[in-house]
Structures are given as C-alpha cells and as structure tokens.
Coordinates of N, CA and C in Angstrom, one line a residue:
M1 N 114.7 85.1 104.0 CA 113.9 85.3 105.2 C 112.7 86.2 104.9
S2 N 111.6 85.9 105.4 CA 110.4 86.7 105.1 C 109.9 87.4 106.3
T3 N 109.4 88.6 106.1 CA 108.8 89.4 107.1 C 107.4 89.0 107.4
K4 N 107.0 88.8 108.6 CA 105.6 88.4 108.9 C 104.7 89.6 108.8
V5 N 103.5 89.3 108.2 CA 102.5 90.4 108.0 C 101.3 90.1 108.9
R6 N 100.9 91.1 109.7 CA 99.8 90.9 110.6 C 98.5 90.8 109.7
P7 N 97.7 89.7 110.0 CA 96.4 89.6 109.3 C 95.5 90.8 109.5
R8 N 94.8 91.2 108.4 CA 94.0 92.3 108.5 C 92.6 92.0 107.9
S9 N 91.6 92.1 108.7 CA 90.2 91.9 108.3 C 90.0 90.6 107.6
G10 N 90.7 89.6 108.0 CA 90.5 88.2 107.4 C 91.1 88.0 106.1
L11 N 91.8 89.1 105.5 CA 92.4 88.9 104.2 C 93.7 88.1 104.4
P12 N 93.9 87.1 103.5 CA 95.1 86.3 103.6 C 96.3 87.1 103.4
T13 N 97.4 86.9 104.2 CA 98.6 87.6 104.1 C 99.5 86.8 103.2
I14 N 100.6 87.4 102.8 CA 101.6 86.7 102.0 C 102.2 85.6 102.7
S15 N 102.3 85.7 104.1 CA 102.8 84.6 104.9 C 101.9 83.4 104.9
D16 N 100.6 83.7 104.6 CA 99.6 82.6 104.6 C 99.5 81.8 103.3
V17 N 100.1 82.3 102.3 CA 100.0 81.7 101.0 C 101.3 81.2 100.5
S18 N 101.3 80.4 99.5 CA 102.6 79.8 99.0 C 103.6 80.9 98.5
P19 N 104.9 80.7 98.7 CA 105.8 81.7 98.3 C 106.1 81.7 96.8
V20 N 105.3 80.9 96.1 CA 105.5 80.9 94.7 C 104.4 81.8 94.0
F21 N 104.9 82.8 93.3 CA 104.0 83.8 92.8 C 104.1 83.9 91.3
R22 N 103.1 84.5 90.7 CA 103.0 84.7 89.2 C 103.4 86.1 88.9
C23 N 104.2 86.3 87.9 CA 104.6 87.6 87.5 C 104.7 87.6 86.0
N24 N 103.8 88.2 85.3 CA 103.8 88.2 83.8 C 103.9 86.8 83.3
G25 N 103.2 85.9 83.9 CA 103.1 84.5 83.4 C 104.3 83.6 83.8
Q26 N 105.3 84.2 84.5 CA 106.5 83.4 84.9 C 106.3 82.9 86.3
R27 N 106.8 81.7 86.5 CA 106.8 81.1 87.8 C 108.0 81.6 88.6
L28 N 107.7 82.2 89.7 CA 108.7 82.7 90.6 C 108.8 81.9 91.9
H29 N 110.1 81.6 92.3 CA 110.3 80.8 93.5 C 110.8 81.6 94.6
C30 N 110.7 82.9 94.6 CA 111.2 83.7 95.7 C 110.1 84.6 96.2
R31 N 109.9 84.5 97.5 CA 108.8 85.3 98.2 C 109.1 86.8 98.0
A32 N 110.4 87.2 97.7 CA 110.7 88.6 97.6 C 110.4 89.1 96.2
Q33 N 109.8 88.3 95.3 CA 109.5 88.8 94.0 C 108.0 88.5 93.8
P34 N 107.1 89.3 94.2 CA 105.7 89.1 94.1 C 105.2 89.3 92.7
G35 N 104.1 88.6 92.4 CA 103.4 88.9 91.1 C 102.7 90.2 91.2
M36 N 102.9 91.1 90.2 CA 102.3 92.4 90.3 C 101.2 92.5 89.2
L37 N 100.0 92.7 89.6 CA 98.9 92.7 88.8 C 98.2 94.1 88.8
R38 N 97.9 94.7 87.7 CA 97.2 95.9 87.7 C 96.4 96.1 86.4
A39 N 95.4 96.9 86.4 CA 94.6 97.1 85.2 C 94.6 98.5 84.9
G40 N 94.6 98.8 83.6 CA 94.6 100.2 83.1 C 93.3 100.9 83.5
I41 N 93.3 102.1 83.9 CA 92.1 102.9 84.2 C 91.7 103.6 82.9
I42 N 90.5 103.4 82.5 CA 89.9 104.0 81.3 C 89.2 105.3 81.7
R43 N 89.7 106.4 81.3 CA 89.1 107.7 81.7 C 87.9 108.1 80.9
H44 N 87.0 108.8 81.6 CA 85.8 109.3 81.0 C 86.1 110.7 80.4
P45 N 85.6 111.0 79.2 CA 85.9 112.3 78.6 C 85.3 113.4 79.6
K46 N 86.0 114.5 79.7 CA 85.6 115.5 80.6 C 84.3 116.2 80.2
G47 N 83.4 116.4 81.1 CA 82.1 117.0 80.8 C 81.1 116.2 80.1
T48 N 81.2 114.9 80.1 CA 80.3 114.0 79.4 C 79.3 113.3 80.3
F49 N 79.3 113.6 81.6 CA 78.5 112.8 82.6 C 77.0 113.0 82.3
S50 N 76.5 114.2 82.2 CA 75.1 114.4 82.0 C 74.6 113.8 80.6
S51 N 75.4 114.0 79.6 CA 75.0 113.5 78.3 C 75.0 112.0 78.1
M52 N 75.7 111.3 79.0 CA 75.7 109.9 78.8 C 75.0 109.1 80.0
S53 N 74.4 109.9 80.9 CA 73.8 109.2 82.1 C 72.5 108.5 81.8
A54 N 71.8 108.9 80.7 CA 70.5 108.3 80.4 C 70.5 107.9 78.9
D55 N 69.7 106.8 78.6 CA 69.6 106.4 77.3 C 68.2 106.7 76.8
E56 N 68.1 107.7 75.9 CA 66.8 108.2 75.5 C 66.0 107.1 74.8
N57 N 66.6 106.1 74.2 CA 65.9 105.1 73.5 C 65.4 104.0 74.4
A58 N 65.7 104.1 75.7 CA 65.2 103.1 76.6 C 64.4 103.7 77.7
G59 N 63.5 104.7 77.4 CA 62.7 105.3 78.3 C 63.4 106.1 79.4
G60 N 64.5 106.6 79.1 CA 65.2 107.4 80.0 C 66.1 106.6 81.0
L61 N 66.1 105.3 80.9 CA 66.9 104.5 81.9 C 68.4 104.7 81.6
P62 N 69.3 104.7 82.6 CA 70.7 104.9 82.4 C 71.2 103.7 81.5
F63 N 72.2 104.0 80.7 CA 72.7 103.0 79.7 C 73.2 101.8 80.4
W64 N 73.8 102.0 81.6 CA 74.4 100.8 82.2 C 73.3 99.8 82.7
K65 N 72.0 100.2 82.7 CA 71.0 99.3 83.0 C 70.3 98.6 81.8
T66 N 70.6 99.2 80.7 CA 70.0 98.7 79.4 C 71.0 98.1 78.4
T67 N 72.2 98.3 78.6 CA 73.2 97.9 77.6 C 74.3 96.9 78.3
T68 N 74.6 95.9 77.6 CA 75.6 94.9 78.1 C 77.0 95.5 77.9
L69 N 77.9 95.0 78.6 CA 79.3 95.5 78.5 C 79.8 95.4 77.0
E70 N 79.4 94.3 76.4 CA 79.8 94.1 75.0 C 79.2 95.1 74.0
D71 N 78.0 95.6 74.3 CA 77.3 96.4 73.4 C 77.5 97.9 73.6
M72 N 78.2 98.3 74.6 CA 78.4 99.7 74.9 C 79.3 100.4 73.9
S73 N 79.0 101.6 73.6 CA 79.8 102.4 72.7 C 81.1 102.7 73.4
S74 N 82.1 103.2 72.7 CA 83.4 103.6 73.3 C 83.2 104.6 74.4
A75 N 82.4 105.6 74.1 CA 82.2 106.7 75.1 C 81.5 106.1 76.3
Q76 N 80.5 105.3 76.2 CA 79.8 104.7 77.3 C 80.8 103.9 78.1
W77 N 81.6 103.1 77.5 CA 82.6 102.2 78.2 C 83.6 103.0 79.0
E78 N 84.1 104.1 78.4 CA 85.1 104.9 79.0 C 84.5 105.6 80.2
S79 N 83.2 106.0 80.1 CA 82.6 106.8 81.2 C 82.3 105.9 82.4
L80 N 82.3 104.6 82.3 CA 82.1 103.7 83.4 C 83.2 103.8 84.5
C81 N 84.4 104.1 84.1 CA 85.4 104.2 85.0 C 85.2 105.4 86.0
D82 N 85.1 105.1 87.3 CA 84.8 106.2 88.2 C 86.1 107.0 88.7
G83 N 87.3 106.5 88.2 CA 88.5 107.3 88.6 C 89.0 107.0 89.9
C84 N 88.6 105.8 90.5 CA 89.1 105.5 91.9 C 90.6 105.1 91.9
A85 N 91.1 104.5 90.8 CA 92.5 104.1 90.7 C 92.8 102.9 91.6
R86 N 91.8 102.2 92.1 CA 92.2 101.0 92.9 C 92.8 99.9 92.0
C87 N 92.5 99.9 90.7 CA 93.1 99.0 89.8 C 94.6 99.2 89.6
C88 N 95.0 100.5 90.0 CA 96.4 100.8 89.8 C 97.3 100.5 91.0
L89 N 96.8 99.7 91.9 CA 97.6 99.2 93.0 C 98.2 97.9 92.7
N90 N 99.4 97.6 93.2 CA 100.0 96.3 93.0 C 99.3 95.3 93.8
K91 N 99.2 94.1 93.3 CA 98.5 93.0 94.0 C 99.5 91.8 93.9
L92 N 99.3 90.9 94.9 CA 100.1 89.7 94.9 C 99.1 88.5 94.7
E93 N 99.6 87.6 93.9 CA 98.7 86.4 93.5 C 99.5 85.1 93.8
D94 N 98.9 84.2 94.5 CA 99.5 82.9 94.8 C 99.3 82.1 93.5
W95 N 100.4 81.5 93.1 CA 100.4 80.7 91.8 C 99.5 79.5 91.8
D96 N 99.5 78.8 92.9 CA 98.7 77.6 93.0 C 97.2 77.8 93.3
S97 N 96.9 78.7 94.3 CA 95.5 78.8 94.7 C 94.8 80.0 93.9
G98 N 95.6 80.9 93.4 CA 95.0 82.0 92.7 C 94.6 83.1 93.7
A99 N 94.8 83.0 95.0 CA 94.4 83.9 96.0 C 95.1 85.3 95.7
I100 N 94.3 86.3 95.8 CA 94.8 87.7 95.6 C 94.9 88.5 96.9
V101 N 96.0 89.2 97.1 CA 96.0 90.1 98.2 C 96.4 91.5 97.6
W102 N 95.9 92.5 98.2 CA 96.1 93.9 97.8 C 97.2 94.5 98.6
T103 N 97.9 95.5 97.9 CA 98.9 96.3 98.6 C 98.5 97.8 98.4
D104 N 99.1 98.7 99.2 CA 98.8 100.1 98.9 C 100.0 100.7 98.1
V105 N 100.7 99.8 97.4 CA 101.8 100.3 96.6 C 101.3 100.6 95.2
A106 N 101.4 101.9 94.9 CA 100.9 102.3 93.6 C 101.8 102.2 92.4
C107 N 101.2 102.0 91.3 CA 102.0 102.0 90.0 C 102.8 103.2 89.9
T108 N 104.0 103.1 89.3 CA 104.9 104.2 89.1 C 104.3 105.4 88.3
L109 N 103.3 105.1 87.5 CA 102.7 106.2 86.7 C 101.5 106.8 87.4
L110 N 101.0 106.3 88.5 CA 99.9 106.9 89.1 C 100.1 108.2 89.9
D111 N 99.3 109.2 89.6 CA 99.4 110.4 90.4 C 98.5 110.2 91.6
G112 N 99.1 110.2 92.8 CA 98.3 109.8 94.0 C 97.3 110.9 94.4
T113 N 97.4 112.1 93.8 CA 96.4 113.1 94.2 C 95.2 113.2 93.2
S114 N 95.5 113.2 91.9 CA 94.4 113.2 91.0 C 93.9 111.8 90.7
C115 N 94.6 110.8 91.1 CA 94.2 109.4 90.8 C 94.1 109.1 89.3
R116 N 95.0 109.7 88.6 CA 95.0 109.5 87.1 C 96.4 109.1 86.7
C117 N 96.5 108.4 85.6 CA 97.8 107.9 85.1 C 98.5 109.1 84.5
R118 N 99.8 109.2 84.8 CA 100.6 110.3 84.3 C 100.8 110.3 82.8
D119 N 100.7 109.1 82.3 CA 101.0 108.9 80.8 C 100.2 107.8 80.3
Y120 N 98.8 108.0 80.4 CA 97.9 106.9 80.0 C 98.1 106.4 78.6
P121 N 98.2 107.3 77.6 CA 98.3 106.8 76.2 C 99.5 105.9 76.0
N122 N 100.6 106.2 76.7 CA 101.8 105.4 76.5 C 102.2 104.5 77.6
R123 N 101.2 104.2 78.5 CA 101.5 103.5 79.7 C 102.1 102.1 79.5
A124 N 101.8 101.4 78.4 CA 102.2 100.1 78.2 C 103.7 100.0 77.9
Q125 N 104.3 101.2 77.5 CA 105.7 101.2 77.2 C 106.5 101.2 78.6
T126 N 105.9 101.9 79.6 CA 106.6 102.0 80.9 C 106.2 100.8 81.8
V127 N 104.9 100.4 81.7 CA 104.4 99.3 82.5 C 103.8 98.2 81.6
P128 N 104.6 97.3 81.1 CA 104.1 96.3 80.2 C 103.0 95.4 80.7
D129 N 102.9 95.2 82.1 CA 101.9 94.3 82.6 C 100.6 95.1 82.9
C130 N 100.5 96.3 82.5 CA 99.2 97.0 82.7 C 98.2 96.4 81.8
I131 N 97.0 96.1 82.4 CA 96.0 95.4 81.7 C 94.9 96.4 81.2
Q132 N 94.6 96.3 79.9 CA 93.6 97.1 79.3 C 92.3 96.4 79.5
L133 N 91.3 97.0 80.3 CA 90.1 96.3 80.5 C 89.2 96.2 79.3
T134 N 88.7 95.0 79.1 CA 87.8 94.8 78.0 C 86.6 94.0 78.6
P135 N 85.5 93.9 77.9 CA 84.4 93.1 78.4 C 84.8 91.7 78.8
E136 N 85.6 91.1 78.0 CA 86.1 89.7 78.3 C 86.9 89.7 79.6
E137 N 87.8 90.7 79.8 CA 88.6 90.8 81.0 C 87.7 91.0 82.2
V138 N 86.7 91.9 82.1 CA 85.8 92.2 83.2 C 85.1 90.9 83.6
R139 N 84.7 90.0 82.7 CA 84.0 88.8 83.0 C 84.9 87.7 83.5
T140 N 86.2 87.8 83.4 CA 87.0 86.8 83.9 C 87.9 87.2 85.0
L141 N 88.2 88.4 85.2 CA 89.1 88.9 86.3 C 88.3 88.7 87.6
T142 N 89.0 88.1 88.6 CA 88.3 87.8 89.9 C 88.6 88.9 90.9
W143 N 89.6 89.8 90.6 CA 90.0 90.7 91.7 C 89.5 92.1 91.5
L144 N 88.6 92.4 90.5 CA 88.1 93.8 90.4 C 87.4 94.2 91.7
P145 N 87.7 95.4 92.2 CA 87.1 95.9 93.4 C 85.6 95.8 93.4
P146 N 85.0 95.6 94.6 CA 83.5 95.4 94.6 C 82.8 96.7 94.3
T147 N 83.5 97.9 94.3 CA 83.0 99.2 94.0 C 83.1 99.5 92.5
C148 N 83.8 98.6 91.8 CA 84.1 98.9 90.3 C 82.8 98.9 89.5
A149 N 82.6 99.9 88.7 CA 81.4 100.0 87.9 C 81.3 98.9 86.9
Y150 N 82.5 98.5 86.3 CA 82.5 97.4 85.4 C 82.0 96.1 86.0
R151 N 82.5 95.9 87.2 CA 82.0 94.7 87.9 C 80.6 94.8 88.3
L152 N 80.1 95.9 88.7 CA 78.7 96.1 89.1 C 77.8 95.8 88.0
V153 N 78.1 96.3 86.8 CA 77.3 96.1 85.6 C 77.3 94.6 85.2
R154 N 78.5 94.0 85.4 CA 78.6 92.6 85.1 C 77.7 91.8 86.0
E155 N 77.5 92.2 87.2 CA 76.7 91.5 88.2 C 75.2 91.9 88.2
G156 N 74.9 92.9 87.3 CA 73.5 93.4 87.2 C 73.1 94.3 88.3
A157 N 74.1 94.9 89.0 CA 73.9 95.9 90.1 C 73.9 97.3 89.5
D158 N 73.3 98.2 90.3 CA 73.3 99.6 89.9 C 74.6 100.3 90.4
L159 N 74.9 101.5 89.9 CA 76.1 102.2 90.3 C 75.8 102.9 91.6
Y160 N 76.9 103.2 92.4 CA 76.7 103.9 93.7 C 76.5 105.4 93.4
W161 N 76.0 106.0 94.5 CA 75.6 107.4 94.4 C 76.8 108.3 94.0
W162 N 78.0 107.9 94.4 CA 79.2 108.7 94.2 C 79.8 108.6 92.9
H163 N 79.3 107.6 92.1 CA 79.9 107.5 90.7 C 79.6 108.8 89.9
P164 N 80.6 109.3 89.2 CA 80.4 110.5 88.5 C 79.2 110.5 87.5
L165 N 78.8 109.3 87.0 CA 77.7 109.3 86.1 C 76.4 109.5 86.8
V166 N 76.4 109.2 88.1 CA 75.2 109.4 88.9 C 75.2 110.7 89.6
S167 N 76.3 111.1 90.2 CA 76.4 112.4 90.9 C 76.6 113.6 90.0
G168 N 77.2 113.3 88.8 CA 77.5 114.4 87.9 C 78.7 115.2 88.2
D169 N 79.4 114.7 89.2 CA 80.6 115.4 89.7 C 81.8 114.4 89.9
P170 N 82.9 114.5 89.2 CA 84.0 113.5 89.3 C 84.7 113.6 90.7
A171 N 84.3 114.6 91.5 CA 85.0 114.7 92.8 C 84.3 113.8 93.9
T172 N 83.1 113.3 93.6 CA 82.4 112.5 94.6 C 83.1 111.2 94.9
V173 N 83.8 110.7 94.0 CA 84.5 109.4 94.2 C 85.6 109.6 95.3
H174 N 86.2 110.8 95.3 CA 87.1 111.1 96.4 C 86.5 111.5 97.7
E175 N 85.4 112.3 97.6 CA 84.7 112.7 98.8 C 84.1 111.5 99.6
A176 N 83.7 110.5 98.9 CA 83.1 109.3 99.5 C 84.1 108.3 100.0
G177 N 85.4 108.6 99.8 CA 86.5 107.7 100.3 C 86.7 106.5 99.5
I178 N 86.3 106.5 98.3 CA 86.4 105.4 97.4 C 87.7 105.3 96.7
S179 N 88.2 106.5 96.3 CA 89.5 106.5 95.6 C 90.7 106.2 96.5
V180 N 91.8 106.1 95.8 CA 93.1 105.8 96.6 C 93.8 107.1 97.0
R181 N 93.2 108.2 96.8 CA 93.8 109.5 97.1 C 94.3 109.6 98.5
G182 N 95.6 109.8 98.7 CA 96.2 110.0 100.0 C 96.4 108.7 100.8
R183 N 96.3 107.5 100.1 CA 96.3 106.2 100.8 C 97.4 105.3 100.2
T184 N 98.2 105.8 99.4 CA 99.2 104.9 98.7 C 100.6 105.3 98.9
V185 N 101.5 104.4 98.6 CA 103.0 104.7 98.6 C 103.5 104.3 97.2
P186 N 104.5 105.1 96.7 CA 104.9 104.8 95.4 C 105.8 103.5 95.3
E187 N 105.8 102.8 94.2 CA 106.6 101.6 94.1 C 108.1 102.0 93.7
D188 N 108.3 103.2 93.3 CA 109.6 103.6 92.9 C 110.6 103.5 94.1
G189 N 111.7 102.7 93.9 CA 112.7 102.6 94.9 C 112.4 101.6 96.0
M190 N 111.2 101.0 96.0 CA 110.9 100.1 97.0 C 111.4 98.7 96.8
A191 N 112.1 98.1 97.8 CA 112.6 96.8 97.6 C 111.5 95.8 97.6
L192 N 111.6 94.8 96.7 CA 110.6 93.8 96.5 C 110.2 93.1 97.8
E193 N 111.1 92.8 98.6 CA 110.8 92.2 99.9 C 110.0 93.0 100.8
D194 N 109.9 94.3 100.6 CA 109.1 95.2 101.4 C 107.6 95.2 101.1
Y195 N 107.3 94.6 99.9 CA 105.8 94.6 99.5 C 105.0 93.9 100.6
E196 N 105.5 92.9 101.3 CA 104.7 92.2 102.3 C 104.2 93.2 103.4
Q197 N 105.0 94.2 103.6 CA 104.6 95.1 104.7 C 103.6 96.1 104.3
H198 N 103.1 96.0 103.0 CA 102.1 97.0 102.5 C 100.8 96.3 102.1
V199 N 100.6 95.1 102.6 CA 99.4 94.3 102.3 C 98.2 95.1 103.1
V200 N 97.1 95.3 102.3 CA 96.0 96.0 102.9 C 94.7 95.4 102.4
S201 N 93.6 95.6 103.1 CA 92.3 95.0 102.8 C 91.3 96.0 102.2
W202 N 91.5 97.3 102.4 CA 90.5 98.3 102.0 C 90.2 98.3 100.5
P203 N 91.1 98.0 99.6 CA 90.7 98.1 98.2 C 89.7 97.1 97.8
A204 N 89.5 96.0 98.6 CA 88.6 94.9 98.3 C 87.3 95.1 99.2
E205 N 87.1 96.3 99.8 CA 86.0 96.5 100.6 C 85.2 97.7 100.1
V206 N 83.9 97.7 100.5 CA 83.0 98.8 100.2 C 82.9 99.6 101.5
P207 N 83.3 100.9 101.5 CA 83.2 101.7 102.7 C 81.8 101.7 103.3
A208 N 81.6 101.7 104.6 CA 80.3 101.7 105.2 C 79.6 103.1 104.9

C-alpha cells in the first residue's frame, strides 16, 4: 500500500510515476524501495576564493568563463562547488521514464548545519552509491540543480552573486537560501516507505 503524495509546484510525485525504481543499477519492483541518487560534493580549499576568481592569462576574466570543465585544474574544479549540498539529498528515479523527484532526506554523512560531508575522504565506504562528479558526469547527469555551478558552466552561464567565488564569502550560499541548511531530515532510521512523504520541489528551483 502506498501513501499518496500531494503534488507540489508541478513536480511529479512518486504516485505519478511507475513503482519500478532504479537503485544502484538494480531493478526494484517495490514502491517502498526507491532508487537513491546522490553526488559527492567537492569542497573548495579554504581561503582560495580571491586567488582563483580571475585568470590573469585571460585579461582578468574569471576562469569559469574562459576554461572548459575538462581543462580546469584540480583547484579550479574543486572551487566550483558552492557548498549548497543539494546533491547530497536522496532522489527517486523512475526506471522507465527516467523522471527524477527530489526529497528533503539527507545523506547519512551530511552535516545539516555546515552542509558538509562528515567524512568526505572516506564517504564511498559508507555510501557506495555516492557519485564523484567529473566533467563527463556533469555533461550527462540530468538532475543537477539549476543553481549548480558545474551545470551553469556546462550551459555557458555565469555564476550567481552568492557563489563563494563571486562573493568571496562561503556564507553567502546560506544567506541567499541556496543551501540545504535547516531544510532536511536525516535518512538514518527512516523507513523506506516514508520517503514518499518527503518529496519536495525546492532543490530543483532557483529562489526568486
């Protein structure tokens, strides 16, 4: 028996899609076992915002305007993560249509206040399905949040004012209401059938 989920902002609910979900590549035939998708957050080194915000070899333009994802240095790539942690929310994917719905259920390793992984270097041991973002992943994943800097660069768009590389302050991602701070529930101890009650639309939206 499945709990009905009220539609929110036009986002398809679990009741609207097939009860067959993907989880780690396995076909599941029970609505109570959603496919959980998440991507690893790549953290920027502390205190590197001003030093990496502009490319001196390109007339002072920011590196994200002059460098492709594939050509970025490790430091540049890491600095693109704004620390919002939206990627660390569990998502449900319909096996047949590929439709993605977001939940506010956070990964067991996510610190809901700092929006950082509690054990980032060893996260794969605890969360095997955590995805390490690469240029290839960025160009193929369809569910990256519209505010994600990796997605914005992929689409040729500029970063928002609240991105730490632009503002120079890692707190602006929280002040602008972009991060998941104070908006999640932990997955620990949650029954799988209860995920349907935590479907939300805001991770896929850009705040006004």
